Short mmCIF file of C-alpha atoms in Angstrom, two decimals:
data_model
loop_
_atom_site.label_atom_id
_atom_site.label_comp_id
_atom_site.label_asym_id
_atom_site.label_seq_id
_atom_site.Cartn_x
_atom_site.Cartn_y
_atom_site.Cartn_z
CA ASP A 26 -0.21 0.45 0.36
CA GLY A 27 1.14 3.32 -0.59
CA VAL A 28 1.02 5.91 0.93
CA ARG A 29 -1.36 7.91 -0.80
CA GLU A 30 -4.01 5.33 0.67
CA HIS A 31 -3.37 5.44 4.06
CA LEU A 32 -4.11 8.90 4.05
CA ALA A 33 -6.98 8.54 2.26
CA ALA A 34 -8.30 5.91 4.34
CA ALA A 35 -8.01 8.05 7.76
CA SER A 36 -8.81 11.56 6.87
CA PRO A 37 -11.64 11.05 3.04
CA LYS A 38 -11.35 14.62 2.36
CA LEU A 39 -8.04 14.09 1.39
CA HIS A 40 -8.80 11.63 -0.66
CA SER A 41 -8.54 13.44 -4.47
CA THR A 42 -5.55 15.48 -3.18
CA LEU A 43 -3.53 12.34 -2.38
CA ARG A 44 -4.35 10.23 -6.05
CA SER A 45 -0.96 11.67 -7.86
CA VAL A 46 1.28 10.91 -4.58
CA PRO A 47 3.88 8.56 -5.61
CA ALA A 48 4.92 5.93 -2.32
CA SER A 49 7.04 7.64 0.60
CA PRO A 50 10.14 5.78 0.55
CA GLN A 51 11.92 4.85 3.95
CA ALA A 52 15.07 4.56 4.87
CA ARG A 53 16.13 3.66 8.30
CA ALA A 54 18.78 4.04 10.81
CA GLY A 55 19.92 1.59 13.73
CA GLU A 56 16.13 1.14 15.38
CA LEU A 57 14.66 4.69 14.04
CA GLU A 58 12.70 3.76 10.08
CA VAL A 59 11.69 7.48 8.93
CA GLY A 60 9.44 8.37 5.36
CA VAL A 61 9.62 10.95 3.20
CA CYS A 62 6.31 11.28 0.65
CA ALA A 63 5.98 14.67 -2.31
CA VAL A 64 2.80 16.24 -1.93
CA PHE A 65 1.14 17.96 -4.71
CA VAL A 66 -0.45 20.15 -3.19
CA PRO A 67 0.52 23.20 -1.39
CA LEU A 68 1.29 22.64 2.99
CA ARG A 69 -1.52 25.67 3.69
CA GLU A 70 -4.04 23.40 1.39
CA LEU A 71 -3.02 20.50 2.22
CA ILE A 72 -4.01 21.05 6.30
CA ALA A 73 -7.38 22.57 5.12
CA ARG A 74 -8.23 19.59 2.92
CA ALA A 75 -7.26 17.51 5.50
CA GLY A 76 -9.09 19.16 8.47
CA GLY A 77 -6.65 21.21 9.97
CA GLY A 78 -3.45 19.96 11.38
CA GLY A 79 -4.95 17.34 13.93
CA ALA A 80 -6.28 15.66 11.34
CA LEU A 81 -3.85 15.96 9.03
CA SER A 82 -2.20 14.87 11.84
CA ALA A 83 -4.09 11.84 12.79
CA ALA A 84 -3.78 10.69 8.51
CA MET A 85 0.31 10.26 8.62
CA ALA A 86 -0.29 8.70 12.11
CA ALA A 87 -2.49 5.86 10.40
CA PHE A 88 -0.32 6.11 7.49
CA GLY A 89 3.12 5.67 10.11
CA GLY A 90 0.12 2.97 11.56
CA ARG A 91 0.48 0.77 8.64
CA SER A 92 4.28 1.31 7.28
CA GLY A 93 6.22 0.72 10.87
CA VAL A 94 7.77 4.48 10.40
CA ASP A 95 8.45 5.98 13.26
CA VAL A 96 8.72 9.67 11.47
CA LEU A 97 6.73 10.69 8.45
CA PHE A 98 8.17 13.99 6.84
CA ALA A 99 5.33 15.30 3.36
CA LEU A 100 7.18 17.47 1.47
CA SER A 101 4.65 19.87 -0.32
CA ALA A 102 4.46 21.50 -3.56
CA GLU A 103 5.62 25.78 -3.60
CA ASP A 104 2.17 27.82 -2.47
CA ARG A 105 1.79 30.17 -5.58
CA ALA A 106 -1.39 31.64 -3.94
CA ALA A 107 -2.25 34.75 -3.70
CA GLY A 108 -0.74 35.09 -0.03
CA GLY A 109 0.48 32.27 -0.27
CA SER A 110 4.34 32.38 1.25
CA GLY A 111 5.84 31.52 -2.50
CA LEU A 112 7.87 28.53 -0.52
CA LYS A 113 7.83 24.44 -0.58
CA GLY A 114 6.26 23.43 2.73
CA VAL A 115 7.62 20.53 4.99
CA SER A 116 5.63 19.09 7.50
CA VAL A 117 6.65 16.32 9.77
CA VAL A 118 5.26 14.23 12.64
CA PRO A 119 6.66 11.71 14.71
CA LEU A 120 4.48 8.00 14.93
CA THR A 121 5.76 6.12 17.24
CA PRO A 122 7.04 6.83 21.52
CA GLY A 123 10.97 6.63 20.09
CA GLY A 124 10.17 8.84 16.85
CA ARG A 125 8.94 11.54 19.37
CA GLY A 126 12.40 12.49 20.06
CA ALA A 127 13.79 11.61 16.62
CA ALA A 128 11.68 13.80 14.75
CA ALA A 129 12.42 16.95 17.40
CA ALA A 130 16.11 16.56 17.21
CA LEU A 131 15.94 15.65 13.34
CA ALA A 132 13.91 19.03 12.80
CA SER A 133 15.80 20.98 15.30
CA ALA A 134 19.15 19.26 12.64
CA LEU A 135 17.07 19.97 9.52
CA GLU A 136 16.44 23.80 11.07
CA ALA A 137 21.00 24.57 12.38
CA ALA A 138 21.66 22.95 7.64
CA PRO A 139 24.33 23.62 6.74
CA GLU A 140 26.37 23.25 9.81
CA GLY A 141 25.66 18.93 10.11
CA LEU A 142 26.06 18.62 6.98
CA PRO A 143 28.70 16.78 6.19
CA PRO A 144 31.37 16.93 2.98
CA SER A 145 30.26 13.02 1.60
CA LEU A 146 27.13 15.06 1.15
CA ALA A 147 27.22 18.52 0.67
CA SER A 148 29.89 17.93 -2.22
CA GLN A 149 27.17 15.22 -4.12
CA PRO A 150 26.43 16.99 -7.32
CA LEU A 151 22.69 18.03 -6.43
CA PHE A 152 23.68 19.02 -3.24
CA VAL A 153 25.76 21.44 -4.48
CA LYS A 154 22.91 22.58 -7.02
CA GLN A 155 20.53 23.30 -4.61
CA GLN A 156 22.94 25.35 -3.14
CA LEU A 157 22.73 23.26 0.66
CA GLY A 158 25.97 23.02 2.37
CA THR A 159 26.14 26.97 2.08
CA ASP A 160 22.24 27.76 2.18
CA GLY A 161 20.56 24.68 4.38
CA PHE A 162 17.27 23.93 3.73
CA GLY A 163 15.70 27.62 5.03
CA ILE A 164 13.58 25.40 7.65
CA GLY A 165 11.48 27.05 10.63
CA PHE A 166 9.17 24.93 12.55
CA GLU A 167 5.86 25.34 14.61
CA ASP A 168 3.32 23.72 15.57
CA ALA A 169 0.15 23.41 13.24
CA ASP A 170 -1.79 23.54 15.76
CA ALA A 171 -1.15 22.83 20.17
CA ALA A 172 -2.58 19.83 20.47
CA SER A 173 -1.70 17.45 16.98
CA GLY A 174 1.90 16.98 17.79
CA LEU A 175 2.17 17.75 13.18
CA ARG A 176 5.06 20.77 12.63
CA VAL A 177 5.61 22.70 9.88
CA SER A 178 7.83 25.01 7.82
CA PRO A 179 8.37 26.64 4.90
CA LEU A 180 11.12 25.08 2.47
CA ARG A 181 13.45 26.48 0.24
CA ASN A 182 11.97 25.66 -3.55
CA ALA A 183 14.60 24.17 -4.92
CA VAL A 184 15.45 21.44 -2.23
CA SER A 185 14.04 18.03 -3.58
CA ARG A 186 12.96 14.94 -1.97
CA LYS A 187 16.40 13.43 -4.19
CA THR A 188 18.49 15.87 -1.07
CA PHE A 189 16.03 15.72 1.77
CA LEU A 190 15.40 12.03 2.13
CA PRO A 191 19.59 11.58 2.11
CA THR A 192 20.18 14.69 4.48
CA VAL A 193 17.29 12.96 7.30
CA LEU A 194 18.84 9.85 7.40
CA HIS A 195 22.36 10.92 7.75
CA PHE A 196 20.62 13.09 11.03
CA ALA A 197 18.98 10.49 11.94
CA GLU A 198 21.82 8.07 12.11
CA GLN A 199 23.35 10.62 14.51
CA HIS A 200 20.13 10.91 16.83
CA GLN A 201 20.73 7.03 16.88
CA GLN A 202 24.81 7.12 18.34
CA ALA A 203 23.92 10.03 20.32
CA ALA A 204 20.20 8.56 21.61
CA SER A 205 22.91 4.75 21.56
CA GLY A 206 26.22 6.52 24.00
CA ARG A 207 28.09 6.80 20.85
CA GLY A 208 28.23 10.24 20.13
CA CYS A 209 27.57 11.53 17.24
#
């Protein structure tokens, strides 16, 4: 099953939005499973279609419950609507007890980038083209609403899932090493 079916099943309001969502790539760092999906509507519209941050968080949690993902990121389309930010968006929600601390650590690391981005990633052609080693991701997470656990942020338009997922995996591995006492 793909992320589309899981999110649509959890939130019927999202069904038409999710028809074009590809399957979520997943990566494992130690015991931590992280998923990243791309949604081809702006984040603001995705939240509205879901019925609010809580409903979107619940839909993402339903997906995670079926797939074993501990933390789920959703990358959304550029917000070109009147009054929109003009930027892409990213949302993150922890889906398991182990995912709570990891989601917070990953969000902080992404906000601090390019700090912590290893040369092995920063020097790759797509990372260079997207200027991630100098400009980072342009992320500053905030709560979507008080109770949902869903955190949202603008995302630089140059960023793609092809650079986002390996970066998240790198930071997840660092988090797992620190959590196991091996340091970063």
